[in-house]
Coordinates of C-alpha atoms in Angstrom, one line a residue:
Chain A
M1 CA 195.7 107.0 196.5
A2 CA 194.2 107.0 193.0
T3 CA 190.8 107.8 194.5
H4 CA 192.0 111.1 196.0
H5 CA 190.4 114.1 194.3
P6 CA 190.4 117.8 195.2
I7 CA 187.4 118.9 197.2
M8 CA 187.9 122.7 196.5
T9 CA 187.6 124.4 193.2
K10 CA 190.6 126.4 192.0
E11 CA 188.5 129.6 192.4
D12 CA 187.6 128.8 196.0
L13 CA 191.2 128.0 196.8
I14 CA 192.5 131.2 195.3
A15 CA 189.9 133.2 197.2
F16 CA 190.9 131.4 200.4
L17 CA 194.7 132.1 199.9
D18 CA 194.1 135.7 199.0
R19 CA 192.0 136.2 202.1
E20 CA 194.2 134.3 204.5
F21 CA 197.6 135.1 203.2
P22 CA 197.5 138.7 201.8
Q23 CA 201.2 139.1 202.7
I24 CA 202.3 136.9 199.8
H25 CA 201.0 139.6 197.4
V26 CA 202.8 142.5 199.1
G27 CA 204.7 144.5 196.5
G28 CA 202.5 143.2 193.7
Q29 CA 201.1 139.7 193.0
T30 CA 203.7 137.4 191.5
Y31 CA 202.4 134.0 192.8
F32 CA 199.4 132.5 190.9
L33 CA 197.6 129.2 191.3
D34 CA 197.4 127.8 187.7
E35 CA 195.7 124.4 188.3
I36 CA 194.7 121.8 190.7
G37 CA 194.1 118.1 190.0
P38 CA 194.1 114.8 191.6
L39 CA 196.9 114.9 194.2
S40 CA 198.5 117.7 192.3
A41 CA 198.7 121.5 191.9
R42 CA 200.6 123.9 189.6
M43 CA 201.7 127.3 190.6
R44 CA 203.4 130.1 188.7
M45 CA 205.7 132.8 189.9
D46 CA 206.0 135.8 187.6
Y47 CA 209.4 137.2 187.0
H48 CA 209.8 140.3 189.2
E49 CA 212.8 142.4 190.1
R50 CA 212.4 141.7 193.8
H51 CA 213.0 138.0 193.3
L52 CA 216.4 138.6 191.6
R53 CA 220.0 138.0 192.6
P54 CA 223.1 139.3 191.0
G55 CA 223.5 138.0 187.5
G56 CA 219.8 138.1 186.8
T57 CA 219.1 134.8 188.5
I58 CA 216.1 134.2 190.7
S59 CA 216.8 133.9 194.4
G60 CA 216.7 130.7 196.3
P61 CA 214.2 132.0 198.9
S62 CA 211.8 133.0 196.1
M63 CA 211.8 129.4 194.9
M64 CA 211.5 128.1 198.4
A65 CA 208.4 130.2 199.0
L66 CA 207.0 129.1 195.7
A67 CA 207.5 125.4 196.5
D68 CA 206.0 125.8 200.0
L69 CA 203.0 127.6 198.6
A70 CA 202.4 125.0 195.9
L71 CA 202.5 122.2 198.5
Y72 CA 200.2 124.1 200.8
A73 CA 197.7 124.7 197.9
A74 CA 197.8 121.1 196.8
I75 CA 197.1 119.9 200.4
L76 CA 194.3 122.4 201.1
A77 CA 192.6 121.6 197.8
H78 CA 192.3 118.0 199.1
I79 CA 191.4 118.6 202.7
G80 CA 189.5 121.8 202.5
P81 CA 190.0 125.3 203.8
V82 CA 189.0 124.6 207.4
A83 CA 191.9 122.5 208.4
L84 CA 195.2 124.3 209.1
A85 CA 198.1 122.5 207.8
V86 CA 201.5 123.4 209.2
T87 CA 204.8 122.9 207.4
T88 CA 207.0 120.6 209.5
S89 CA 209.9 120.0 207.1
L90 CA 211.1 121.0 203.7
N91 CA 214.1 119.8 201.7
F92 CA 215.5 121.5 198.6
N93 CA 217.9 120.7 195.9
F94 CA 219.0 123.6 193.7
L95 CA 219.9 122.1 190.4
R96 CA 220.5 125.0 187.9
K97 CA 220.4 128.7 188.0
P98 CA 217.0 129.8 186.8
E99 CA 216.9 132.3 184.0
A100 CA 215.2 135.7 184.2
R101 CA 211.8 134.2 183.4
A102 CA 208.6 133.1 185.1
L103 CA 208.9 129.8 187.1
I104 CA 206.4 127.0 187.1
A105 CA 206.0 124.7 190.1
N106 CA 204.5 121.2 189.6
C107 CA 203.4 119.7 192.9
R108 CA 202.5 116.0 193.4
L109 CA 201.3 114.7 196.7
L110 CA 202.9 111.4 197.7
K111 CA 200.9 110.9 200.8
L112 CA 197.7 112.4 202.2
G113 CA 197.3 110.8 205.6
K114 CA 195.2 111.8 208.6
R115 CA 198.1 113.4 210.4
L116 CA 200.7 114.0 207.8
A117 CA 200.8 115.0 204.1
V118 CA 203.9 114.7 202.0
G119 CA 204.6 116.0 198.5
E120 CA 207.2 116.8 196.0
V121 CA 207.6 119.9 193.8
S122 CA 209.6 120.3 190.6
I123 CA 210.3 123.9 189.6
F124 CA 211.0 124.8 185.9
S125 CA 211.8 128.0 184.1
E126 CA 208.8 128.6 181.8
G127 CA 209.3 126.9 178.5
S128 CA 212.2 124.8 179.6
P129 CA 212.2 121.0 180.4
D130 CA 215.0 121.1 183.0
V131 CA 214.2 121.1 186.7
V132 CA 215.9 124.1 188.4
C133 CA 214.8 123.3 191.9
H134 CA 213.3 120.1 193.4
A135 CA 211.6 120.1 196.8
T136 CA 210.0 117.7 199.1
G137 CA 207.9 118.7 202.1
T138 CA 205.9 117.4 205.0
Y139 CA 202.8 119.1 206.6
S140 CA 201.1 118.3 209.8
I141 CA 197.4 118.2 209.6
P142 CA 195.5 119.0 212.8
S143 CA 192.9 116.5 214.1
A144 CA 189.4 117.6 213.2
Chain B
M1 CA 238.7 121.9 211.6
A2 CA 239.7 123.7 214.8
T3 CA 242.3 125.7 212.8
H4 CA 239.7 127.4 210.6
H5 CA 239.2 131.0 211.3
P6 CA 237.4 133.8 209.5
I7 CA 239.5 135.7 207.0
M8 CA 237.1 138.6 206.6
T9 CA 236.1 141.1 209.3
K10 CA 232.5 141.5 210.2
E11 CA 232.5 145.0 208.7
D12 CA 234.0 143.9 205.4
L13 CA 231.5 141.1 205.1
I14 CA 228.6 143.4 205.8
A15 CA 229.8 145.8 203.2
F16 CA 230.2 143.0 200.7
L17 CA 226.7 141.6 201.3
D18 CA 225.1 145.1 201.2
R19 CA 226.8 145.8 197.9
E20 CA 226.2 142.4 196.2
F21 CA 222.8 141.7 197.6
P22 CA 220.9 144.9 197.9
Q23 CA 217.6 143.0 197.2
I24 CA 217.6 141.5 200.7
H25 CA 217.1 145.0 202.1
V26 CA 214.2 146.0 199.8
G27 CA 211.3 147.3 202.0
G28 CA 213.7 148.2 204.8
Q29 CA 216.6 146.3 206.3
T30 CA 215.6 143.4 208.6
Y31 CA 218.6 141.1 208.2
F32 CA 221.7 142.0 210.2
L33 CA 225.0 140.1 210.6
D34 CA 225.7 140.1 214.4
E35 CA 228.9 138.2 214.7
I36 CA 231.3 135.9 212.9
G37 CA 233.7 133.5 214.6
P38 CA 235.7 130.3 214.0
L39 CA 233.4 128.3 211.7
S40 CA 230.4 130.2 212.9
A41 CA 228.2 133.2 212.2
R42 CA 225.2 134.8 213.9
M43 CA 222.5 136.7 212.1
R44 CA 219.4 138.5 213.3
M45 CA 216.1 139.1 211.6
D46 CA 214.1 142.0 213.0
Y47 CA 210.4 141.6 213.5
H48 CA 208.6 143.2 210.6
E49 CA 205.1 143.0 209.3
R50 CA 206.1 141.7 205.9
H51 CA 207.5 138.5 207.5
L52 CA 204.2 137.7 209.2
R53 CA 201.6 135.0 208.7
P54 CA 198.1 134.8 210.2
G55 CA 198.1 134.6 213.9
G56 CA 201.2 136.8 214.2
T57 CA 203.7 134.0 213.5
I58 CA 206.7 134.5 211.3
S59 CA 206.5 132.9 207.8
G60 CA 208.5 129.9 206.9
P61 CA 210.1 131.5 203.8
S62 CA 211.4 134.4 206.0
M63 CA 213.1 131.9 208.2
M64 CA 214.4 130.0 205.2
A65 CA 215.9 133.2 203.8
L66 CA 217.5 133.9 207.2
A67 CA 219.1 130.4 207.4
D68 CA 220.4 130.6 203.8
L69 CA 221.9 134.0 204.5
A70 CA 223.5 133.0 207.7
L71 CA 225.1 130.0 206.1
Y72 CA 226.2 132.1 203.1
A73 CA 227.8 134.7 205.5
A74 CA 229.6 132.1 207.5
I75 CA 231.1 130.5 204.4
L76 CA 232.1 133.8 202.8
A77 CA 233.7 134.9 206.0
H78 CA 236.0 131.9 205.8
I79 CA 236.7 131.7 202.0
G80 CA 236.7 135.5 201.2
P81 CA 234.5 137.7 199.1
V82 CA 236.0 136.6 195.7
A83 CA 234.7 133.1 195.6
L84 CA 231.1 132.7 194.7
A85 CA 229.4 129.9 196.8
V86 CA 226.2 128.6 195.4
T87 CA 223.5 126.9 197.5
T88 CA 223.1 123.3 196.3
S89 CA 220.8 121.9 199.0
L90 CA 218.9 123.1 202.1
N91 CA 216.9 121.1 204.6
F92 CA 214.5 122.6 207.2
N93 CA 212.7 121.3 210.2
F94 CA 210.1 123.7 211.6
L95 CA 209.8 122.9 215.3
R96 CA 207.6 125.6 216.9
K97 CA 205.7 128.6 215.8
P98 CA 207.9 131.6 216.3
E99 CA 206.5 134.5 218.3
A100 CA 206.2 138.0 217.0
R101 CA 209.8 138.9 218.0
A102 CA 213.2 139.1 216.3
L103 CA 214.8 135.9 215.3
I104 CA 218.4 134.9 216.0
A105 CA 220.2 132.4 213.6
N106 CA 223.3 130.6 214.9
C107 CA 225.2 129.0 212.1
R108 CA 228.0 126.4 212.6
L109 CA 230.0 125.1 209.7
L110 CA 230.4 121.3 209.8
K111 CA 232.7 121.1 206.8
L112 CA 234.7 123.6 204.8
G113 CA 236.1 121.6 201.9
K114 CA 237.6 122.7 198.7
R115 CA 234.5 122.0 196.7
L116 CA 231.7 121.8 199.3
A117 CA 230.9 123.6 202.5
V118 CA 228.2 122.2 204.8
G119 CA 226.7 123.9 207.9
E120 CA 223.8 123.9 210.2
V121 CA 221.7 126.7 211.6
S122 CA 219.5 126.9 214.7
I123 CA 217.0 129.7 214.7
F124 CA 215.6 131.0 218.0
S125 CA 213.1 133.7 219.0
E126 CA 215.1 136.4 220.7
G127 CA 215.3 135.7 224.4
S128 CA 214.0 132.1 224.2
P129 CA 216.1 128.9 224.5
D130 CA 213.9 126.8 222.2
V131 CA 214.9 126.2 218.6
V132 CA 212.0 127.3 216.3
C133 CA 213.6 126.1 213.0
H134 CA 216.7 124.0 212.3
A135 CA 218.4 124.0 208.9
T136 CA 221.3 122.2 207.2
G137 CA 222.7 123.4 203.9
T138 CA 225.3 122.6 201.4
Y139 CA 227.1 125.1 199.2
S140 CA 229.3 124.5 196.1
I141 CA 232.5 126.4 196.1
P142 CA 233.9 127.1 192.6
S143 CA 237.5 126.2 191.9
A144 CA 239.8 129.2 192.1
Chain C
M1 CA 212.4 121.9 226.9
A2 CA 214.9 122.1 229.8
T3 CA 212.5 120.1 231.9
H4 CA 212.5 117.0 229.7
H5 CA 214.3 114.1 231.3
P6 CA 214.5 110.4 230.3
I7 CA 211.9 108.2 231.9
M8 CA 213.6 104.9 231.1
T9 CA 217.0 103.8 232.5
K10 CA 219.7 102.9 230.0
E11 CA 219.4 99.2 231.1
D12 CA 215.7 99.1 230.5
L13 CA 216.0 100.7 227.1
I14 CA 218.8 98.3 226.1
A15 CA 216.6 95.4 227.2
F16 CA 213.7 96.7 225.2
L17 CA 215.7 97.3 222.0
D18 CA 217.3 93.8 222.3
R19 CA 213.9 92.2 222.7
E20 CA 212.0 94.2 220.0
F21 CA 214.8 94.6 217.4
P22 CA 216.9 91.4 217.5
Q23 CA 217.6 91.9 213.8
I24 CA 220.0 94.7 214.4
H25 CA 222.3 92.3 216.1
V26 CA 222.3 89.7 213.3
G27 CA 225.8 88.8 212.4
G28 CA 227.1 89.9 215.8
Q29 CA 226.3 92.9 217.9
T30 CA 227.9 96.1 216.7
Y31 CA 225.4 98.8 217.9
F32 CA 225.6 99.7 221.6
L33 CA 223.7 102.3 223.6
D34 CA 226.4 104.2 225.6
E35 CA 224.4 106.8 227.4
I36 CA 221.1 108.6 227.7
G37 CA 220.6 112.0 229.2
P38 CA 218.2 115.0 229.1
L39 CA 217.0 115.1 225.5
S40 CA 220.1 113.2 224.4
A41 CA 221.5 109.7 223.7
R42 CA 224.9 108.4 222.6
M43 CA 225.3 105.2 220.6
R44 CA 228.4 103.4 219.4
M45 CA 228.9 101.3 216.4
D46 CA 231.9 98.9 216.6
Y47 CA 234.1 98.6 213.6
H48 CA 233.1 95.4 211.7
E49 CA 234.0 94.0 208.3
R50 CA 230.3 94.0 207.2
H51 CA 230.1 97.8 207.6
L52 CA 233.0 98.4 205.2
R53 CA 233.3 99.7 201.7
P54 CA 236.3 99.6 199.3
G55 CA 239.2 101.6 200.7
G56 CA 238.4 100.6 204.3
T57 CA 235.8 103.3 204.8
I58 CA 232.5 102.6 206.6
S59 CA 229.4 102.4 204.4
G60 CA 226.7 105.1 204.3
P61 CA 223.9 102.7 205.1
S62 CA 225.7 101.6 208.3
M63 CA 225.9 105.2 209.4
M64 CA 222.3 105.8 208.4
A65 CA 221.2 102.8 210.5
L66 CA 223.3 104.1 213.4
A67 CA 221.7 107.6 213.3
D68 CA 218.2 106.2 213.0
L69 CA 218.8 103.9 216.0
A70 CA 220.3 106.7 218.1
L71 CA 217.3 109.0 217.4
Y72 CA 214.9 106.2 218.1
A73 CA 216.6 105.4 221.4
A74 CA 216.7 109.0 222.5
I75 CA 212.9 109.3 221.8
L76 CA 211.9 106.1 223.5
A77 CA 214.0 107.0 226.5
H78 CA 211.8 110.1 226.9
I79 CA 208.4 108.7 226.0
G80 CA 208.7 105.1 227.3
P81 CA 208.7 101.7 225.7
V82 CA 204.9 101.5 225.2
A83 CA 204.6 104.1 222.5
L84 CA 205.7 103.1 219.0
A85 CA 207.5 105.9 217.3
V86 CA 207.8 105.7 213.5
T87 CA 210.5 107.4 211.4
T88 CA 208.8 109.8 209.0
S89 CA 211.8 111.6 207.6
L90 CA 215.6 111.5 207.7
N91 CA 218.2 113.8 206.2
F92 CA 221.9 113.0 206.0
N93 CA 225.0 115.0 205.1
F94 CA 228.1 112.9 204.6
L95 CA 231.0 115.1 205.4
R96 CA 234.2 113.0 205.5
K97 CA 235.1 109.4 204.9
P98 CA 235.1 107.7 208.2
E99 CA 238.2 105.8 209.1
A100 CA 238.3 102.1 210.0
R101 CA 237.4 102.7 213.6
A102 CA 234.3 102.6 215.8
L103 CA 231.8 105.4 215.3
I104 CA 230.1 107.5 218.0
A105 CA 226.7 109.0 217.4
N106 CA 225.6 111.9 219.6
C107 CA 221.9 112.5 219.4
R108 CA 220.1 115.7 220.6
L109 CA 216.4 116.0 220.6
L110 CA 215.2 119.4 219.2
K111 CA 211.6 118.9 219.8
L112 CA 209.6 116.3 221.8
G113 CA 205.9 117.1 220.9
K114 CA 202.8 115.1 221.4
R115 CA 202.7 114.0 217.8
L116 CA 206.2 114.6 216.4
A117 CA 209.7 114.3 217.8
V118 CA 212.7 115.9 215.9
G119 CA 216.3 115.4 216.6
E120 CA 219.8 115.7 215.2
V121 CA 222.7 113.3 215.3
S122 CA 226.4 114.0 214.8
I123 CA 228.5 111.0 214.0
F124 CA 232.3 111.0 214.8
S125 CA 235.1 108.5 214.4
E126 CA 236.1 107.4 217.9
G127 CA 238.8 109.8 219.1
S128 CA 238.4 112.4 216.4
P129 CA 236.6 115.8 216.8
D130 CA 235.4 116.0 213.2
V131 CA 231.8 115.2 212.3
V132 CA 231.8 112.5 209.5
C133 CA 228.0 112.4 209.1
H134 CA 225.3 114.7 210.3
A135 CA 221.6 113.7 210.4
T136 CA 218.3 115.1 211.3
G137 CA 215.1 113.0 211.7
T138 CA 211.5 113.3 212.5
Y139 CA 209.4 110.6 214.2
S140 CA 205.7 110.3 214.4
I141 CA 204.4 109.5 217.9
P142 CA 201.1 107.7 218.0
S143 CA 198.3 109.1 220.2
A144 CA 198.1 107.3 223.5
Chain D
M1 CA 219.1 116.7 179.7
A2 CA 217.1 114.6 177.1
T3 CA 220.4 113.8 175.4
H4 CA 221.9 111.9 178.3
H5 CA 222.1 108.2 177.8
P6 CA 223.8 105.4 179.7
I7 CA 227.3 104.6 178.6
M8 CA 227.5 101.3 180.4
T9 CA 225.4 98.2 179.7
K10 CA 223.4 96.7 182.5
E11 CA 225.6 93.6 182.4
D12 CA 228.8 95.7 182.8
L13 CA 227.4 97.7 185.6
I14 CA 226.2 94.6 187.5
A15 CA 229.7 93.1 187.0
F16 CA 231.3 96.3 188.3
L17 CA 229.1 96.5 191.4
D18 CA 229.6 92.8 192.2
R19 CA 233.3 93.2 192.0
E20 CA 233.6 96.5 193.8
F21 CA 230.9 96.1 196.4
P22 CA 230.8 92.4 197.4
Q23 CA 229.7 93.5 200.9
I24 CA 226.2 94.3 199.7
H25 CA 225.6 90.6 199.0
V26 CA 226.8 89.3 202.3
G27 CA 224.2 86.9 203.7
G28 CA 222.8 86.2 200.3
Q29 CA 222.1 88.6 197.4
T30 CA 218.9 90.6 197.8
Y31 CA 219.7 93.7 195.7
F32 CA 219.4 93.3 191.9
L33 CA 219.8 95.9 189.2
D34 CA 216.7 95.4 187.0
E35 CA 217.1 98.1 184.3
I36 CA 219.0 101.2 183.3
G37 CA 217.7 103.8 180.9
P38 CA 218.2 107.5 180.0
L39 CA 218.8 109.2 183.3
S40 CA 217.2 106.3 185.1
A41 CA 217.7 103.0 186.8
R42 CA 215.5 100.5 188.5
M43 CA 216.6 98.2 191.4
R44 CA 214.9 95.5 193.2
M45 CA 215.3 94.3 196.8
D46 CA 214.1 90.8 197.5
Y47 CA 212.2 90.1 200.6
H48 CA 214.5 88.6 203.2
E49 CA 214.2 88.0 206.9
R50 CA 217.3 90.2 207.7
H51 CA 215.5 93.3 206.3
L52 CA 212.5 92.9 208.6
R53 CA 211.3 94.8 211.6
P54 CA 208.6 93.7 214.2
G55 CA 205.2 93.4 212.5
G56 CA 206.7 92.0 209.3
T57 CA 207.6 95.5 207.9
I58 CA 210.8 96.2 206.1
S59 CA 213.4 98.2 208.0
G60 CA 214.1 101.8 207.1
P61 CA 217.9 101.2 206.8
S62 CA 217.2 98.5 204.2
M63 CA 215.2 101.0 202.1
M64 CA 217.9 103.6 202.6
A65 CA 220.5 101.2 201.3
L66 CA 218.3 100.4 198.4
A67 CA 217.8 104.0 197.4
D68 CA 221.5 104.8 197.8
L69 CA 222.4 101.9 195.6
A70 CA 219.8 102.8 192.9
L71 CA 221.2 106.3 192.7
Y72 CA 224.7 105.1 192.6
A73 CA 223.9 102.7 189.8
A74 CA 222.1 105.3 187.8
I75 CA 225.0 107.7 188.1
L76 CA 227.7 105.2 187.3
A77 CA 225.7 104.0 184.3
H78 CA 226.0 107.5 182.9
I79 CA 229.5 108.5 183.9
G80 CA 231.2 105.1 183.6
P81 CA 233.0 102.8 186.1
V82 CA 236.2 104.8 186.3
A83 CA 234.9 107.8 188.2
L84 CA 234.2 107.4 191.9
A85 CA 231.0 109.1 192.9
V86 CA 230.6 109.8 196.6
T87 CA 227.3 110.3 198.3
T88 CA 227.2 113.8 199.9
S89 CA 223.6 114.0 201.0
L90 CA 220.5 111.9 201.2
N91 CA 217.0 112.8 202.2
F92 CA 214.2 110.3 202.9
N93 CA 210.5 110.5 203.5
F94 CA 208.9 107.3 204.8
L95 CA 205.3 107.3 203.6
R96 CA 203.8 103.9 204.4
K97 CA 204.8 100.7 206.1
P98 CA 206.1 98.4 203.3
E99 CA 204.5 95.0 203.3
A100 CA 206.4 91.7 203.4
R101 CA 207.2 91.7 199.7
A102 CA 210.0 92.7 197.4
L103 CA 210.6 96.4 196.9
I104 CA 211.2 98.2 193.6
A105 CA 213.2 101.4 193.5
N106 CA 212.7 103.7 190.5
C107 CA 215.5 106.2 190.2
R108 CA 215.5 109.3 188.0
L109 CA 218.5 111.6 187.7
L110 CA 217.5 115.3 188.0
K111 CA 221.0 116.6 187.2
L112 CA 224.2 115.2 185.9
G113 CA 226.7 117.9 186.2
K114 CA 230.5 117.8 186.1
R115 CA 230.8 118.0 189.8
L116 CA 227.5 117.0 191.2
A117 CA 224.8 114.6 190.3
V118 CA 221.3 114.7 191.9
G119 CA 218.5 112.2 191.6
E120 CA 215.3 111.1 193.2
V121 CA 214.1 107.6 194.0
S122 CA 210.6 106.3 194.6
I123 CA 210.3 102.9 196.3
F124 CA 207.2 100.7 195.9
S125 CA 206.1 97.3 197.2
E126 CA 206.1 95.0 194.2
G127 CA 202.7 95.1 192.6
S128 CA 201.5 98.2 194.5
P129 CA 201.2 101.8 193.0
D130 CA 201.8 103.6 196.3
V131 CA 205.2 105.0 197.1
V132 CA 206.4 103.6 200.5
C133 CA 209.6 105.7 200.6
H134 CA 210.8 108.7 198.6
A135 CA 214.4 109.7 198.5
T136 CA 216.6 112.4 197.0
G137 CA 220.3 112.3 196.9
T138 CA 223.4 114.2 195.8
Y139 CA 226.7 112.7 194.7
S140 CA 230.0 114.4 194.3
I141 CA 231.8 113.4 191.1
P142 CA 235.6 113.8 191.2
S143 CA 237.3 115.7 188.5
A144 CA 238.8 113.4 185.8

């Protein structure tokens, strides 16, 4: 898989996501695509009150949405904006309570096949080395 | 496990969730606890524009939040509002695109141990027999 | 999905599995297909020393093999012996230590699509109502 | 977690596994602990006919047993042979058909808590850079 490289620029991918998924920015944008690379993508989720749970921790569903989006962005970056990838499965392990800070999601694609793409995501609190949530996901890629 | 019964009434559980998790109702309440029973709970998610994705389908993260909440409600109903259960893992299979209708989540607890509770959730579009999303989840229960 | 029915008889499916997967019987047959039905299958794993772990409990890998086989049998029963389904993901929750008895695996298909089939399996100790292991799995179905 | 280091030597851990889990070597030893390190372990599964499936590929259950064992070894190396860790959940993505060669499982612990340990495993065909199977698992650690 070492030959796989993104075919979309970060700017084009951001423009595509903003146009196709305006809902993710409702209430103020908190999800940002930081970087795309070979079989990888990094997303950031800003700290915002609507992601919180009692005790100042960030909600599980916010992290699940972040992981799903990071995987989706990584896949689209490599197959282009035409194809419509659909999430078929997601698995999450919640490891630590995230602090009241931004979250960084590092996504790595493990497989980019013709029909299925699989990747993993490690989510960190900004500035901390410990994984707070780890996810794996599978996306179905429609035939051209 | 046939002897396990809820120790909270539906009304008390709703009051607890509303008080402790006001964030889930930000933007207008869409999640409702319909019923609790022996090792089970049923939640409903009203159709709302903020849950949508292109094509009128309901977003994955909305369904993930619904499943997480249904599991959490089922567990709390059986262990009481004092204990703080923490989600440790969640696994989702997305089976069909949900239509633009309310979703119903049926949760069934598979295990209610001293340290871990495990359950599964089947999510349906209201009025349809087909499962659109299936989830399993594990929650850690703190020692008393 | 209520219209889905098996297209193979139990006898034909057993003959196919025995012919194509002789390895699962190495050391003496312990896996048996008990029944197939609409979107369902039931398999049995006999108690055998080679499945054990210290304390007389049955090993996780034995239960994982049983769940994988039950899902595979359920899918083949509905799509026929020609197609080659490949496991793409499996998720397991281990709920209780199984006793030193035969295990029964009840499989239910949640989706039988053109490209993906998804099902869940509940494994019980024979004669007990408690689930000892719960599994969900996804299989890729090659295009005809 | 950078301060976590193994408290068992590789030799002691091998001796413990051989003594406590003789069943994994029935039919001839194929699983070998190659290395342990800070929050990590590497196991090897030799190519053997009993792990095969039609077409010369290695069976899913063989890889699942390998991943489970690698996680178990990594955890024991860090908590010692006294404590009895129990697998509570395992999730697998099968990415490519493994060739008829030995498999290498690289395990990395993501969390080593007082009650739960979580890790991930990447399985490769020996000499190949592509992941054939990726696993995550959770183990319950009994109180001392």
